[in-house]
Coordinates of C-alpha atoms and ligand atoms in Angstrom, one line a residue:
M1 CA 98.3 75.5 94.0
H2 CA 99.1 76.9 90.6
A3 CA 96.5 76.9 87.8
Q4 CA 98.4 74.5 85.6
D5 CA 99.2 72.1 88.3
A6 CA 96.1 69.8 88.2
S7 CA 96.2 69.2 84.4
F8 CA 99.2 66.8 84.3
D9 CA 98.4 63.4 82.7
P10 CA 101.2 60.8 82.8
A11 CA 99.5 58.6 80.2
T12 CA 99.7 61.3 77.6
F13 CA 103.3 62.0 78.5
D14 CA 104.3 58.3 78.2
Q15 CA 102.5 58.1 74.8
H16 CA 104.8 60.6 73.2
V17 CA 108.0 60.9 75.3
M18 CA 110.5 58.1 74.8
A19 CA 110.9 55.9 77.8
T20 CA 114.6 56.5 78.2
Y21 CA 114.3 57.1 82.0
G22 CA 112.8 55.1 84.8
R23 CA 110.6 57.9 86.1
F24 CA 109.3 58.4 89.7
P25 CA 105.5 58.7 89.6
I26 CA 105.3 62.4 90.3
A27 CA 105.4 65.6 88.2
L28 CA 107.2 68.5 89.8
T29 CA 105.7 71.9 88.9
R30 CA 107.1 74.4 91.3
G31 CA 110.0 75.1 93.6
E32 CA 111.4 77.4 96.1
G33 CA 114.7 77.1 98.0
C34 CA 115.2 73.4 98.9
R35 CA 111.5 72.6 98.5
V36 CA 109.6 71.5 95.4
W37 CA 105.9 70.8 94.8
D38 CA 104.2 68.2 92.6
S39 CA 101.1 68.6 90.4
E40 CA 98.9 67.5 93.2
G41 CA 100.3 70.2 95.5
R42 CA 102.4 67.9 97.7
A43 CA 105.7 69.3 99.0
Y44 CA 109.1 67.6 99.0
L45 CA 112.4 68.4 100.5
D46 CA 114.8 68.3 97.5
F47 CA 117.9 66.3 98.2
A48 CA 118.3 65.4 94.5
A49 CA 118.7 69.0 93.3
G50 CA 118.2 67.9 89.6
I51 CA 121.1 65.4 90.3
A52 CA 123.6 67.7 91.9
T53 CA 122.7 70.6 89.6
C54 CA 120.5 73.2 91.4
T55 CA 123.3 74.7 93.3
L56 CA 121.2 77.6 94.6
G57 CA 118.0 75.5 95.0
H58 CA 114.9 76.7 93.2
A59 CA 113.7 80.2 92.4
H60 CA 116.7 81.8 94.0
P61 CA 116.4 85.6 93.7
A62 CA 120.0 86.1 92.5
L63 CA 119.5 83.6 89.6
I64 CA 116.0 85.0 88.8
D65 CA 117.4 88.6 88.7
A66 CA 120.5 87.8 86.6
V67 CA 118.7 85.6 84.1
S68 CA 115.7 88.0 83.8
R69 CA 117.9 91.0 83.2
Q70 CA 120.0 89.1 80.6
I71 CA 117.1 87.6 78.7
R72 CA 115.7 91.1 78.2
R73 CA 119.0 92.3 77.0
L74 CA 120.4 89.5 74.9
H75 CA 120.1 85.8 75.4
H76 CA 121.8 84.2 72.4
V77 CA 124.1 85.3 69.5
S78 CA 126.8 83.0 68.2
N79 CA 130.4 82.3 69.0
L80 CA 131.2 84.0 65.7
Y81 CA 131.0 87.2 67.9
Y82 CA 132.7 88.1 71.2
I83 CA 130.4 87.3 74.1
P84 CA 131.5 89.4 77.1
E85 CA 129.7 87.3 79.7
Q86 CA 131.6 84.2 78.4
G87 CA 134.9 86.0 78.7
E88 CA 134.1 87.0 82.2
L89 CA 133.1 83.5 83.2
A90 CA 136.3 82.1 81.7
R91 CA 138.3 84.6 83.6
R92 CA 136.6 83.9 86.9
L93 CA 136.9 80.1 86.6
C94 CA 140.6 80.3 85.5
A95 CA 141.4 82.7 88.3
G96 CA 140.8 80.0 90.9
A97 CA 142.4 77.1 89.0
P98 CA 145.8 76.1 87.7
L99 CA 144.2 76.5 84.2
E100 CA 144.2 79.3 81.8
R101 CA 141.9 78.4 78.8
A102 CA 138.2 77.6 78.6
F103 CA 135.8 76.1 76.1
F104 CA 132.0 76.3 76.7
C105 CA 129.3 73.9 75.7
N106 CA 125.9 72.7 77.2
S107 CA 126.4 69.5 79.2
G108 CA 128.8 67.2 81.0
A109 CA 129.0 64.8 78.1
E110 CA 129.9 67.6 75.7
A111 CA 132.5 68.9 78.1
N112 CA 134.1 65.5 78.1
E113 CA 133.8 65.2 74.3
A114 CA 135.8 68.4 74.1
A115 CA 138.4 67.1 76.5
I116 CA 138.7 63.8 74.5
K117 CA 139.2 65.7 71.3
L118 CA 141.7 68.0 72.9
A119 CA 143.7 65.1 74.3
R120 CA 143.7 63.3 71.0
K121 CA 144.9 66.4 69.1
Y122 CA 147.5 67.1 71.7
A123 CA 148.9 63.6 71.3
H124 CA 148.9 63.8 67.5
T125 CA 150.4 67.2 67.2
R126 CA 152.7 67.5 70.2
R127 CA 153.9 64.0 70.7
D128 CA 153.4 62.4 67.3
V129 CA 151.2 59.6 68.6
S130 CA 149.3 58.0 65.7
T131 CA 146.6 56.1 67.6
P132 CA 146.1 57.8 71.0
V133 CA 144.4 55.9 73.8
I134 CA 142.6 57.3 76.8
I135 CA 142.6 55.4 80.0
S136 CA 139.6 55.7 82.3
A137 CA 138.3 53.8 85.3
Q138 CA 135.9 50.9 85.8
A139 CA 132.6 52.1 87.4
S140 CA 133.2 55.6 86.0
F141 CA 130.6 57.7 84.3
H142 CA 131.4 60.3 81.7
G143 CA 128.2 60.8 79.7
R144 CA 125.9 59.2 77.1
T145 CA 127.3 60.4 73.7
L146 CA 129.0 57.7 71.8
A147 CA 132.6 58.7 72.8
T148 CA 131.8 59.5 76.4
V149 CA 129.8 56.3 76.8
S150 CA 132.9 54.5 75.4
A151 CA 134.9 56.3 78.1
T152 CA 132.5 55.2 80.8
G153 CA 133.7 52.1 82.5
Q154 CA 130.3 50.4 82.9
P155 CA 129.2 47.6 80.5
R156 CA 125.5 48.3 81.3
Y157 CA 125.8 51.6 79.5
H158 CA 127.5 50.0 76.4
R159 CA 125.1 47.1 75.7
G160 CA 123.2 47.5 72.5
F161 CA 125.3 50.4 71.2
E162 CA 128.4 48.6 69.9
P163 CA 130.6 49.2 68.1
L164 CA 131.9 51.6 70.7
V165 CA 134.4 54.4 69.9
E166 CA 137.9 53.0 69.8
G167 CA 140.8 54.2 71.9
F168 CA 139.5 53.7 75.5
V169 CA 140.8 51.3 78.1
H170 CA 139.3 50.9 81.6
V171 CA 141.3 50.0 84.7
P172 CA 140.1 49.6 88.4
Y173 CA 139.7 52.9 90.2
N174 CA 142.0 53.8 93.1
D175 CA 144.4 51.1 92.0
F176 CA 147.8 52.5 90.9
A177 CA 149.5 49.2 90.2
A178 CA 146.7 48.3 87.7
L179 CA 146.9 51.7 86.0
E180 CA 150.7 51.6 85.8
A181 CA 150.6 48.1 84.4
A182 CA 148.1 49.2 81.7
V183 CA 150.3 52.2 80.7
H184 CA 153.4 50.0 80.5
E185 CA 151.5 47.5 78.4
L186 CA 150.1 50.2 76.1
E187 CA 153.4 52.0 75.7
R188 CA 155.6 48.9 75.2
E189 CA 156.4 50.0 71.7
G190 CA 156.2 53.8 72.0
P191 CA 153.9 56.4 73.4
T192 CA 150.2 55.8 72.9
V193 CA 148.5 57.0 76.1
A194 CA 147.1 60.5 75.4
A195 CA 145.3 61.0 78.7
I196 CA 144.1 59.5 81.9
L197 CA 140.5 60.6 82.5
L198 CA 139.2 60.2 86.1
E199 CA 136.5 61.5 88.5
P200 CA 137.9 62.9 91.8
L201 CA 135.0 61.0 93.3
Q202 CA 133.0 58.5 91.3
G203 CA 129.4 59.8 91.4
E204 CA 127.1 57.6 89.3
G205 CA 129.5 54.7 90.2
G206 CA 128.4 54.8 93.8
I207 CA 129.8 57.9 95.5
R208 CA 133.4 56.5 95.8
P209 CA 135.9 59.2 96.8
G210 CA 139.3 59.1 95.1
D211 CA 142.3 58.3 97.2
P212 CA 144.8 61.3 97.4
V213 CA 147.8 59.0 97.4
Y214 CA 146.5 57.3 94.3
F215 CA 145.9 60.6 92.5
Q216 CA 149.4 61.9 93.4
Q217 CA 150.9 58.7 91.9
V218 CA 148.8 59.2 88.8
R219 CA 149.9 62.8 88.5
A220 CA 153.6 61.8 88.7
L221 CA 153.1 59.1 86.1
C222 CA 151.4 61.6 83.8
D223 CA 154.3 64.1 84.3
A224 CA 156.9 61.4 83.5
R225 CA 155.2 60.4 80.2
Q226 CA 153.6 63.7 79.0
I227 CA 150.2 62.1 79.5
L228 CA 147.4 64.6 80.2
L229 CA 145.5 64.2 83.4
I230 CA 141.8 65.0 82.8
L231 CA 139.6 65.3 85.8
D232 CA 135.8 65.0 85.2
E233 CA 134.4 67.4 87.8
V234 CA 131.0 67.5 86.1
Q235 CA 129.3 66.4 89.3
V236 CA 131.8 67.4 92.1
G237 CA 132.9 70.8 90.8
V238 CA 131.6 74.2 91.9
G239 CA 131.5 73.8 95.6
R240 CA 129.7 70.6 96.0
T241 CA 132.4 68.8 97.9
G242 CA 132.9 71.6 100.4
E243 CA 135.8 72.9 98.3
F244 CA 135.2 74.9 95.1
W245 CA 137.2 72.3 93.0
G246 CA 136.8 68.6 93.5
H247 CA 140.5 68.2 92.9
A248 CA 141.2 70.2 96.1
R249 CA 140.0 67.0 97.9
I250 CA 142.7 64.8 96.2
G251 CA 145.5 67.3 96.3
V252 CA 146.5 67.2 92.6
E253 CA 146.5 69.8 89.8
P254 CA 145.0 68.5 86.6
D255 CA 145.8 69.5 83.0
V256 CA 142.2 69.5 82.0
I257 CA 139.0 69.9 84.0
T258 CA 135.4 69.4 82.8
L259 CA 132.4 71.0 84.5
A260 CA 128.7 71.1 84.0
K261 CA 126.0 70.1 86.4
G262 CA 126.1 72.7 89.2
L263 CA 127.9 75.5 87.2
A264 CA 124.9 77.5 86.1
G265 CA 122.6 76.3 88.9
G266 CA 120.3 74.3 86.6
L267 CA 120.6 76.2 83.3
P268 CA 122.3 74.1 80.7
I269 CA 126.1 74.7 80.5
G270 CA 129.2 72.7 80.2
A271 CA 132.9 73.8 80.3
M272 CA 136.3 72.4 79.6
L273 CA 139.2 74.2 81.1
C274 CA 142.9 73.4 80.4
R275 CA 146.4 74.6 80.9
R276 CA 147.6 77.1 78.3
S277 CA 150.3 74.5 77.2
C278 CA 147.6 72.0 76.4
D279 CA 145.4 74.3 74.3
V280 CA 145.9 72.9 70.8
F281 CA 142.5 74.0 69.5
E282 CA 142.5 76.3 66.5
P283 CA 139.6 78.0 64.7
G284 CA 137.4 75.3 63.2
D285 CA 138.5 72.5 65.5
H286 CA 135.6 72.4 67.8
A287 CA 132.3 74.3 68.3
S288 CA 128.9 74.4 69.8
T289 CA 126.0 76.6 68.7
F290 CA 124.6 77.2 72.1
G291 CA 127.9 76.9 74.0
G292 CA 128.7 79.7 76.3
N293 CA 125.7 81.9 75.3
P294 CA 125.0 85.1 77.2
L295 CA 122.1 83.6 79.2
A296 CA 123.9 80.5 80.4
C297 CA 127.1 82.4 81.3
T298 CA 125.2 85.1 83.2
A299 CA 123.5 82.3 85.2
A300 CA 126.9 80.8 86.0
L301 CA 128.3 84.2 87.0
A302 CA 125.3 84.6 89.4
V303 CA 126.0 81.2 90.9
L304 CA 129.7 82.1 91.4
D305 CA 128.8 85.5 93.0
T306 CA 126.2 83.9 95.3
L307 CA 128.6 81.1 96.4
E308 CA 131.1 83.7 97.4
R309 CA 128.7 86.3 98.9
D310 CA 126.8 83.7 101.0
G311 CA 129.7 81.5 101.9
L312 CA 128.0 78.5 100.3
V313 CA 131.2 76.4 99.9
A314 CA 131.7 76.5 103.6
N315 CA 128.0 75.7 104.1
A316 CA 128.5 72.7 101.9
R317 CA 131.3 71.5 104.1
E318 CA 129.4 72.1 107.4
R319 CA 126.1 70.7 106.3
G320 CA 127.9 67.8 104.8
L321 CA 129.6 67.0 108.1
Q322 CA 126.2 67.3 109.9
L323 CA 124.6 64.9 107.4
Q324 CA 127.5 62.5 107.5
R325 CA 127.5 62.4 111.4
G326 CA 123.7 62.0 111.4
L327 CA 123.9 59.1 108.9
E328 CA 126.7 57.4 110.7
A329 CA 124.7 57.6 114.0
L330 CA 121.7 56.2 112.1
A331 CA 123.9 53.3 110.8
G332 CA 124.8 52.6 114.4
R333 CA 121.2 52.5 115.5
L334 CA 120.1 50.3 112.6
P335 CA 122.7 47.5 112.5
G336 CA 122.8 45.7 109.1
K337 CA 120.7 48.3 107.3
I338 CA 123.5 50.7 106.3
A339 CA 126.8 49.2 105.1
D340 CA 128.7 52.5 104.6
V341 CA 128.4 56.2 104.6
R342 CA 130.8 58.1 102.4
G343 CA 131.5 61.2 100.4
W344 CA 132.7 64.8 100.7
G345 CA 130.6 67.9 101.6
L346 CA 127.2 67.7 100.0
I347 CA 127.8 64.7 97.8
L348 CA 127.1 61.8 100.1
G349 CA 126.3 58.1 99.5
V350 CA 124.6 55.7 101.8
E351 CA 125.4 52.1 100.9
L352 CA 122.6 49.8 101.8
G353 CA 123.4 46.6 103.7
T354 CA 121.6 44.3 101.1
N355 CA 122.4 42.6 97.8
E356 CA 118.9 43.4 96.4
P357 CA 119.6 45.0 93.0
R358 CA 116.6 47.4 93.3
A359 CA 117.3 48.3 96.9
A360 CA 118.3 51.9 96.3
I361 CA 115.6 52.8 93.7
D362 CA 112.9 51.2 95.9
L363 CA 114.0 53.3 98.9
A364 CA 114.2 56.4 96.8
R365 CA 110.6 55.7 95.8
A366 CA 109.5 55.1 99.4
A367 CA 111.2 58.4 100.3
L368 CA 108.6 60.2 98.2
T369 CA 105.9 59.2 100.7
Q370 CA 108.1 60.8 103.4
G371 CA 108.2 64.0 101.3
L372 CA 111.9 63.6 100.4
L373 CA 113.6 63.5 97.0
L374 CA 116.6 61.2 96.9
V375 CA 118.3 59.6 93.9
P376 CA 120.3 56.4 93.7
A377 CA 123.9 56.1 92.6
G378 CA 124.0 52.6 91.4
P379 CA 121.9 49.7 92.6
R380 CA 122.7 49.8 96.3
V381 CA 123.7 53.4 97.1
L382 CA 121.3 56.3 98.0
R383 CA 122.8 59.7 97.0
L384 CA 122.3 62.9 99.0
V385 CA 123.1 66.0 96.9
P386 CA 120.9 68.8 98.2
P387 CA 121.3 72.4 97.0
L388 CA 124.3 74.2 98.5
I389 CA 121.9 76.6 100.3
V390 CA 120.5 73.8 102.4
T391 CA 120.0 74.8 106.1
A392 CA 120.8 72.8 109.3
A393 CA 117.1 72.5 110.0
E394 CA 116.5 71.0 106.5
C395 CA 119.3 68.5 107.0
D396 CA 117.8 67.4 110.3
E397 CA 114.5 67.1 108.6
A398 CA 116.0 64.9 105.9
L399 CA 117.8 62.7 108.5
A400 CA 114.5 62.2 110.4
S401 CA 112.8 61.2 107.1
I402 CA 115.6 58.8 106.3
E403 CA 115.3 57.2 109.7
R404 CA 111.6 56.7 109.2
L405 CA 112.3 55.2 105.8
F406 CA 114.4 52.4 107.4
Ligands
PLP1 C1 126.3 63.7 84.9 C2 127.7 63.4 84.6 C3 128.2 63.5 83.3 C4 127.3 63.8 82.1 O1 126.7 65.0 82.1 P1 125.5 65.3 81.2 O2 125.2 66.8 81.4 O3 124.3 64.5 81.6 O4 125.9 65.1 79.8 C5 129.5 63.3 83.0 N1 130.4 63.1 84.1 C6 130.0 63.0 85.3 C7 131.0 62.7 86.4 C8 128.6 63.2 85.6 O5 128.2 63.1 86.9

């Protein structure tokens, strides 16, 4: 146990930190690989990974080395100067995508903010649209800033914060007829739809994979009307789905992609990538003080190097299949307890066979007593998003813990 471990006092914490989160009753103070320890010295297998963020788990030597070297050299300057690590990260990300331009920020919400501003400016300047609208999906999640919460198609995130930002319309996910009808309605008197913003798989909305046929229809509609297709890959990007890009799972090439969670393995970063033809930003249009600083970009480069060197995208695919098969077998042994198992690679959802609105959070709490960290994705879905370094033995261990939970 570490010296600082025993001193944690939740009452003092709660006195001064705003209660914006429903917190689990543990304080995590140390980690290694897929394992973390709390302030009492108890160990947990981490299938939350900072919500799909700690791509390389905890205390990974590649991340430690890269970040330690960089912080000794230079950790932050300003985007008023060239930042070589940022240029290299942009080059590497664009090399594997149909996109050529990058903007860096610090979070998923900021990446989506950048995409929203880009889409609006594109519509104003390239298509002479005076009041651009962005269509997104019901049950989506795009962040908690005012514009991204307005883009988010879940009323529970809106309540209390009205008036929302104008210019967002929500349609059912995976339903092309509904989307097409909304576009026709909005464009009855001329072009208004700047962009369609979708997750390839809805994460917070309950681990709902996108339908490739739907996405191909969306792509064709966007092409026909000069609408930008923005894919929010904040949760599914960077190998999590068993493909480097989430959109490889739905077979479409977007105009804009947003990334954040797993990109720097747990250091704060966000990125928006777009096609050269969509890049309408000029000096002064958008900025971020911390965005793309040398430390965050070095961390992201270490993540990309390690994914490649250790074949972690293939590992995500294989371990994902192992977990999915294990969970399906479990569903068979426990009739009625598990309504559905779905997802891609290492982003999996277990939909519980109950209507109890606290079912998922209660099970995630119970999992703590089994030494397993899990997070819900909505009221009735347990989410499994372990680090991409997870081993077959650790997956078996998690499956055994989940079976005991039920
Ligand atoms: C987490 C998430 C966001 C928001 O990211 P933050 O870093 O919390 O701002 C946006 N979109 C999706 C799909 C996410 O999963």
